[in-house]
C-alpha atoms as an extended CHARMM CRD file, in Angstrom:
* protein
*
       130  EXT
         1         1  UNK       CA             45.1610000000       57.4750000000       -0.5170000000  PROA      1               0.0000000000
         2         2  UNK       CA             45.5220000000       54.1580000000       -2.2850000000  PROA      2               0.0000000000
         3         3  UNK       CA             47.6390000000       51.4090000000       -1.7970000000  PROA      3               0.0000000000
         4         4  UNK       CA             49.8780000000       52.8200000000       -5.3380000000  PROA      4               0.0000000000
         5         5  UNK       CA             50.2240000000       56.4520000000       -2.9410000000  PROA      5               0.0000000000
         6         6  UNK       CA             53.2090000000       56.5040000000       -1.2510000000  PROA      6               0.0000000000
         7         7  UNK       CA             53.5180000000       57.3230000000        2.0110000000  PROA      7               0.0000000000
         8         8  UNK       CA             57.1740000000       59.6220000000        3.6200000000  PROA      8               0.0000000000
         9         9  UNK       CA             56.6940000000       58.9240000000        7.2390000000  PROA      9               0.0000000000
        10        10  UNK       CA             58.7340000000       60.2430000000       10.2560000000  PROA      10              0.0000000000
        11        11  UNK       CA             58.2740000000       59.7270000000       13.5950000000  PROA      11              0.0000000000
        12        12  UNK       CA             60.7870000000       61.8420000000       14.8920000000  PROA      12              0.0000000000
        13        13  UNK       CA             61.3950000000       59.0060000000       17.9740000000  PROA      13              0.0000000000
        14        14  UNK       CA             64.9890000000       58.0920000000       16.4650000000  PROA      14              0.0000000000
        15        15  UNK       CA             66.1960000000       60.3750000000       13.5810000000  PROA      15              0.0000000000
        16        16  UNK       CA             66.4130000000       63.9790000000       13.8940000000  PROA      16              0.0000000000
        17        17  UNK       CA             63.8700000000       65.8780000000       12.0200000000  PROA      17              0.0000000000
        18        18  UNK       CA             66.1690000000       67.9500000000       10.4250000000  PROA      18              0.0000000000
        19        19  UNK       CA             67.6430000000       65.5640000000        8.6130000000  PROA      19              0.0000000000
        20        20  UNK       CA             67.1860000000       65.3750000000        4.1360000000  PROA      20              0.0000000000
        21        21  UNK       CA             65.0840000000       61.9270000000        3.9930000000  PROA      21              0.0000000000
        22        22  UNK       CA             62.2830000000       59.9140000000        5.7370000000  PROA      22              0.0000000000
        23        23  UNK       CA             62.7410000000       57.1270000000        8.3040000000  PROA      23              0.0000000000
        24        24  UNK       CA             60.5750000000       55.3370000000        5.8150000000  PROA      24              0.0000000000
        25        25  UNK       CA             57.8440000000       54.9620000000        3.1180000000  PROA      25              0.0000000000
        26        26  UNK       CA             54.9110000000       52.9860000000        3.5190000000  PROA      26              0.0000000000
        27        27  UNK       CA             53.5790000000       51.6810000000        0.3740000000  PROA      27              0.0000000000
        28        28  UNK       CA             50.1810000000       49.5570000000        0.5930000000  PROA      28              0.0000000000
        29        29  UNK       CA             51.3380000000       47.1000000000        3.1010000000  PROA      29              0.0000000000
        30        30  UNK       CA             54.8420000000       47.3150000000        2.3330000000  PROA      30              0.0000000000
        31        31  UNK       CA             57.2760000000       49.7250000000        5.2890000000  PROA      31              0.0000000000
        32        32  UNK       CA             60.9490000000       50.3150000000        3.7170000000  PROA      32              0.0000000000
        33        33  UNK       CA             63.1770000000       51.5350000000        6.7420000000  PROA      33              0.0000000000
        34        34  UNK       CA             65.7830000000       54.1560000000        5.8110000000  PROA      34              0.0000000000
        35        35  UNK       CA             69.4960000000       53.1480000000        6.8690000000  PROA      35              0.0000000000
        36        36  UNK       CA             69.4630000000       52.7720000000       10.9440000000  PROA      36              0.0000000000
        37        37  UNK       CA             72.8760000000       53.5590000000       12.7230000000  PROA      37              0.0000000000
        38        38  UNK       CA             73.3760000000       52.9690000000       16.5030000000  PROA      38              0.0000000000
        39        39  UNK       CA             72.5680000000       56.4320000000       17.2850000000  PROA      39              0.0000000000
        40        40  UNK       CA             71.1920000000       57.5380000000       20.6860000000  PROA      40              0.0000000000
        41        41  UNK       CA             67.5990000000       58.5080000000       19.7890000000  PROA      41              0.0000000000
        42        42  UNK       CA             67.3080000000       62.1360000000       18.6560000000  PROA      42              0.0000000000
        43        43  UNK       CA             70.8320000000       62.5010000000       18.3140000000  PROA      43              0.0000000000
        44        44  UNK       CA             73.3230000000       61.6160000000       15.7040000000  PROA      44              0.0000000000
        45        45  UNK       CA             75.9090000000       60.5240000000       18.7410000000  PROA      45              0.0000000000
        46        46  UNK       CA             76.4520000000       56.5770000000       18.2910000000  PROA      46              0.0000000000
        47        47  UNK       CA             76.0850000000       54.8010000000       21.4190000000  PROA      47              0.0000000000
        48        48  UNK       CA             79.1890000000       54.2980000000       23.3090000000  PROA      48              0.0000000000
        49        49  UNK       CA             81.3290000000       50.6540000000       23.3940000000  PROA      49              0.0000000000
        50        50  UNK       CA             82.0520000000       49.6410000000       19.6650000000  PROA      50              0.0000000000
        51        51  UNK       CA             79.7820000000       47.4330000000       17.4000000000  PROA      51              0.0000000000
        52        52  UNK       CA             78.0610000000       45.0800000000       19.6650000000  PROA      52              0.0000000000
        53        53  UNK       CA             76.8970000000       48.4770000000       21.2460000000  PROA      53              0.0000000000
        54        54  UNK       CA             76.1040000000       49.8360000000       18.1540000000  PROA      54              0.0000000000
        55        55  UNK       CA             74.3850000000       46.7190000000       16.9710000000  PROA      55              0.0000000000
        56        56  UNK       CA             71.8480000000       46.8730000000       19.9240000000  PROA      56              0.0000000000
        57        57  UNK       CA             71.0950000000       50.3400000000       19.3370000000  PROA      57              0.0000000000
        58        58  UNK       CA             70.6750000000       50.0370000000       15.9950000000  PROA      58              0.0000000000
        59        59  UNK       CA             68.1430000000       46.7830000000       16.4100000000  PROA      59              0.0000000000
        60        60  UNK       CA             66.5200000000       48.9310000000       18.8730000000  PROA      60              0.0000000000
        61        61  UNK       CA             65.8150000000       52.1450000000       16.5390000000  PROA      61              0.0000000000
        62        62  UNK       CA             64.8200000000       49.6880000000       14.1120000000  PROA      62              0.0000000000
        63        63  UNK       CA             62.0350000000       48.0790000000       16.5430000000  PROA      63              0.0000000000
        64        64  UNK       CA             60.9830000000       51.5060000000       17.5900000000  PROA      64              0.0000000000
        65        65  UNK       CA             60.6370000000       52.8150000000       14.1700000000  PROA      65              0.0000000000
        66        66  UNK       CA             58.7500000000       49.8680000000       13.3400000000  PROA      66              0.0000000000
        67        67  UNK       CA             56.4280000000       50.3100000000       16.0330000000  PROA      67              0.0000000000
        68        68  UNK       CA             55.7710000000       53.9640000000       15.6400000000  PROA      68              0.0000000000
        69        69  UNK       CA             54.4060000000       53.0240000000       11.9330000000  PROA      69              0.0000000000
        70        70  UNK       CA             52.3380000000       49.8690000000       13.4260000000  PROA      70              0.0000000000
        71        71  UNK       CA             54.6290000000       47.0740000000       12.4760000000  PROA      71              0.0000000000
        72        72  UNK       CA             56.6820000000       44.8440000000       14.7800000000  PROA      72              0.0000000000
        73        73  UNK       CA             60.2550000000       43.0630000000       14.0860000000  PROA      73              0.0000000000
        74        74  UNK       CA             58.2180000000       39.9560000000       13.4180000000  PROA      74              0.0000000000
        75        75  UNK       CA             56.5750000000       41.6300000000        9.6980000000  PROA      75              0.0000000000
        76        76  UNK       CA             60.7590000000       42.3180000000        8.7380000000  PROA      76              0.0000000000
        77        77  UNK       CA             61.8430000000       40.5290000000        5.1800000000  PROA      77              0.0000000000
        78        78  UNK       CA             64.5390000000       41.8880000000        4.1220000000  PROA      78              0.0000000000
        79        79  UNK       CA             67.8860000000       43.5660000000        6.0620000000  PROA      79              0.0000000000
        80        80  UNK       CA             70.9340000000       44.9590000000        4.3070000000  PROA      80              0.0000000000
        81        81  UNK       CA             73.7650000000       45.6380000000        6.7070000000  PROA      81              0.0000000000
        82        82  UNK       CA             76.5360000000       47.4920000000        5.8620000000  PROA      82              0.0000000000
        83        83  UNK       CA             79.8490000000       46.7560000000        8.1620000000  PROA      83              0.0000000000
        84        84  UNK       CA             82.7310000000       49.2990000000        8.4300000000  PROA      84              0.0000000000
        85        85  UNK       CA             84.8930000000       46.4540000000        9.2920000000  PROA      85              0.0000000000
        86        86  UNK       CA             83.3110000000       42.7690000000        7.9160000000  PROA      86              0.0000000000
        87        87  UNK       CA             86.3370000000       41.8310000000       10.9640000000  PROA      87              0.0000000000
        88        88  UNK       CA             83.2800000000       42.2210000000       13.2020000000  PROA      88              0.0000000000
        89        89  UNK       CA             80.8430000000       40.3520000000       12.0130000000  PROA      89              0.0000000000
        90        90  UNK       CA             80.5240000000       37.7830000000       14.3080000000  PROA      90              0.0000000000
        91        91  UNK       CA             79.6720000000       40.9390000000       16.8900000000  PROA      91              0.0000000000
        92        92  UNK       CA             77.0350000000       42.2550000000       14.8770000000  PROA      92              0.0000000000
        93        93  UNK       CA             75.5380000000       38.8980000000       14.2580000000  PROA      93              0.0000000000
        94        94  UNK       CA             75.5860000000       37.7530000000       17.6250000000  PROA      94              0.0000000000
        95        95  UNK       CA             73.5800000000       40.3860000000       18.6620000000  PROA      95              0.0000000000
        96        96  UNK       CA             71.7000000000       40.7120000000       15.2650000000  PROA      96              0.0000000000
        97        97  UNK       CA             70.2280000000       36.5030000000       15.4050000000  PROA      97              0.0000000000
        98        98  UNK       CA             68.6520000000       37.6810000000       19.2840000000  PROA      98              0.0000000000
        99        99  UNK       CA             66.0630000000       39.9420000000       17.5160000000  PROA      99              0.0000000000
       100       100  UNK       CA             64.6060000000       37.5160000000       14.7400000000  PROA      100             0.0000000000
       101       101  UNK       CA             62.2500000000       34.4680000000       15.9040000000  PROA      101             0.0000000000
       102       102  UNK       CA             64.5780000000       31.4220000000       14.5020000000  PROA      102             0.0000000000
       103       103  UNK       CA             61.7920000000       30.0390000000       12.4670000000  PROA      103             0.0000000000
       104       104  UNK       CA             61.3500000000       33.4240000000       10.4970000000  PROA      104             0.0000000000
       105       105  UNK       CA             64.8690000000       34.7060000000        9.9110000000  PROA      105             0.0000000000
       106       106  UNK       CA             64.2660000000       37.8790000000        7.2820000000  PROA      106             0.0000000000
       107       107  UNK       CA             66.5750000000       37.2410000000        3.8650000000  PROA      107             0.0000000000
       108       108  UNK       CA             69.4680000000       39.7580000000        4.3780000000  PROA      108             0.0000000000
       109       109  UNK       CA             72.6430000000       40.5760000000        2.5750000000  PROA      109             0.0000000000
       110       110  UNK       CA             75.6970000000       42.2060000000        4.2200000000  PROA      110             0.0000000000
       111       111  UNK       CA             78.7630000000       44.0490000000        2.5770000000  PROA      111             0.0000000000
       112       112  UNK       CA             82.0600000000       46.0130000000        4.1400000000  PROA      112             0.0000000000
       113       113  UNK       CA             82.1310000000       49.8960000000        2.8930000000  PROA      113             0.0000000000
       114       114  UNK       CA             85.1270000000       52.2890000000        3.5010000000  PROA      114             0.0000000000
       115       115  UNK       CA             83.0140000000       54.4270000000        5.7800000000  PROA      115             0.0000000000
       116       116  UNK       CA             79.2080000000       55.0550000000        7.3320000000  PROA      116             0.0000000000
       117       117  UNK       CA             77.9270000000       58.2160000000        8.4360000000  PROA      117             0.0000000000
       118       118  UNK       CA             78.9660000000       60.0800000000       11.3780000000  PROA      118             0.0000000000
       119       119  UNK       CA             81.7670000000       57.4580000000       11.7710000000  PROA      119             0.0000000000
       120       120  UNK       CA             79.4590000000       54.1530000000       12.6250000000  PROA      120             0.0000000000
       121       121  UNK       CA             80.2350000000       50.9940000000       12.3950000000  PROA      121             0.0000000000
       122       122  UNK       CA             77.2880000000       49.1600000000       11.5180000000  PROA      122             0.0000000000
       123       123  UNK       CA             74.0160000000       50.5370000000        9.3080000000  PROA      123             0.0000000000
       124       124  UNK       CA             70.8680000000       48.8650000000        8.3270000000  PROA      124             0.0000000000
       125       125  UNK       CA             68.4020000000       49.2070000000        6.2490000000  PROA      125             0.0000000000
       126       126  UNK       CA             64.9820000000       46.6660000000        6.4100000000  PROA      126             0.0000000000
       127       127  UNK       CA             61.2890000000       46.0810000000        4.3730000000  PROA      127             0.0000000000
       128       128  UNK       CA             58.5190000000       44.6420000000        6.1970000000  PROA      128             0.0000000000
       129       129  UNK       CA             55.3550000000       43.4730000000        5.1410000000  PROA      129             0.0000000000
       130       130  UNK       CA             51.8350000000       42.6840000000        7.0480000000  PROA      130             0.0000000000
């Protein structure tokens, strides 16, 4: 393998295997995270009490699929959220900011859809980089 070799990586610790795409690609140095819900690991059931719920879940299958690829939420970049309601962003927020060290916030942008998968509220998607 070289560093211009993709790598489709699954860990099978969040996502169902069975699912049509990778939890992410590894690419030289560079780890792109497909689209986290708040999803109980293994299953596709969201976990249970509205966004802030969601949100923790989410940050938490994002940390664990980070780890299971040898990276940590400190080698994050990038984030793109996507809201089913931007009426709770200040929940997701609140609950996003207690994940990043303050001094190395990763860029992010953030728009509302009309609907997520299996009927979340919040999904993310992240790079990282070592």
């Amino acid at each position: 393998m070289t560093d211009t070799t993709p790598r489709y990586l699954n860990s099978g610790k969040v996502l169902p295997a069975t699912l049509p795409f990778s939890e992410a690609v590894q690419l030289g140095n560079l780890l792109i995270l497909s689209g986290q819900l708040g999803n109980l690991p293994g299953t596709l059931t969201l976990a249970p009490g509205g966004i802030a719920a969601e949100t923790k879940q989410m940050m938490e299958n994002i940390k664990t699929t980070l780890e299971a690829h040898g990276y940590s939420m400190a080698n994050v970049i990038k984030c793109t959220a996507m809201l089913a309601d931007m009426a709770e962003w200040p929940a997701f927020n609140a609950v996003y900011e207690t994940y990043f060290d303050p001094s190395r916030k990763p860029a992010r942008s953030a728009f509302g859809t009309s609907g997520l998968a299996v009927g979340a509220r919040i999904e993310m998607e992240c790079m990282a980089a070592k």
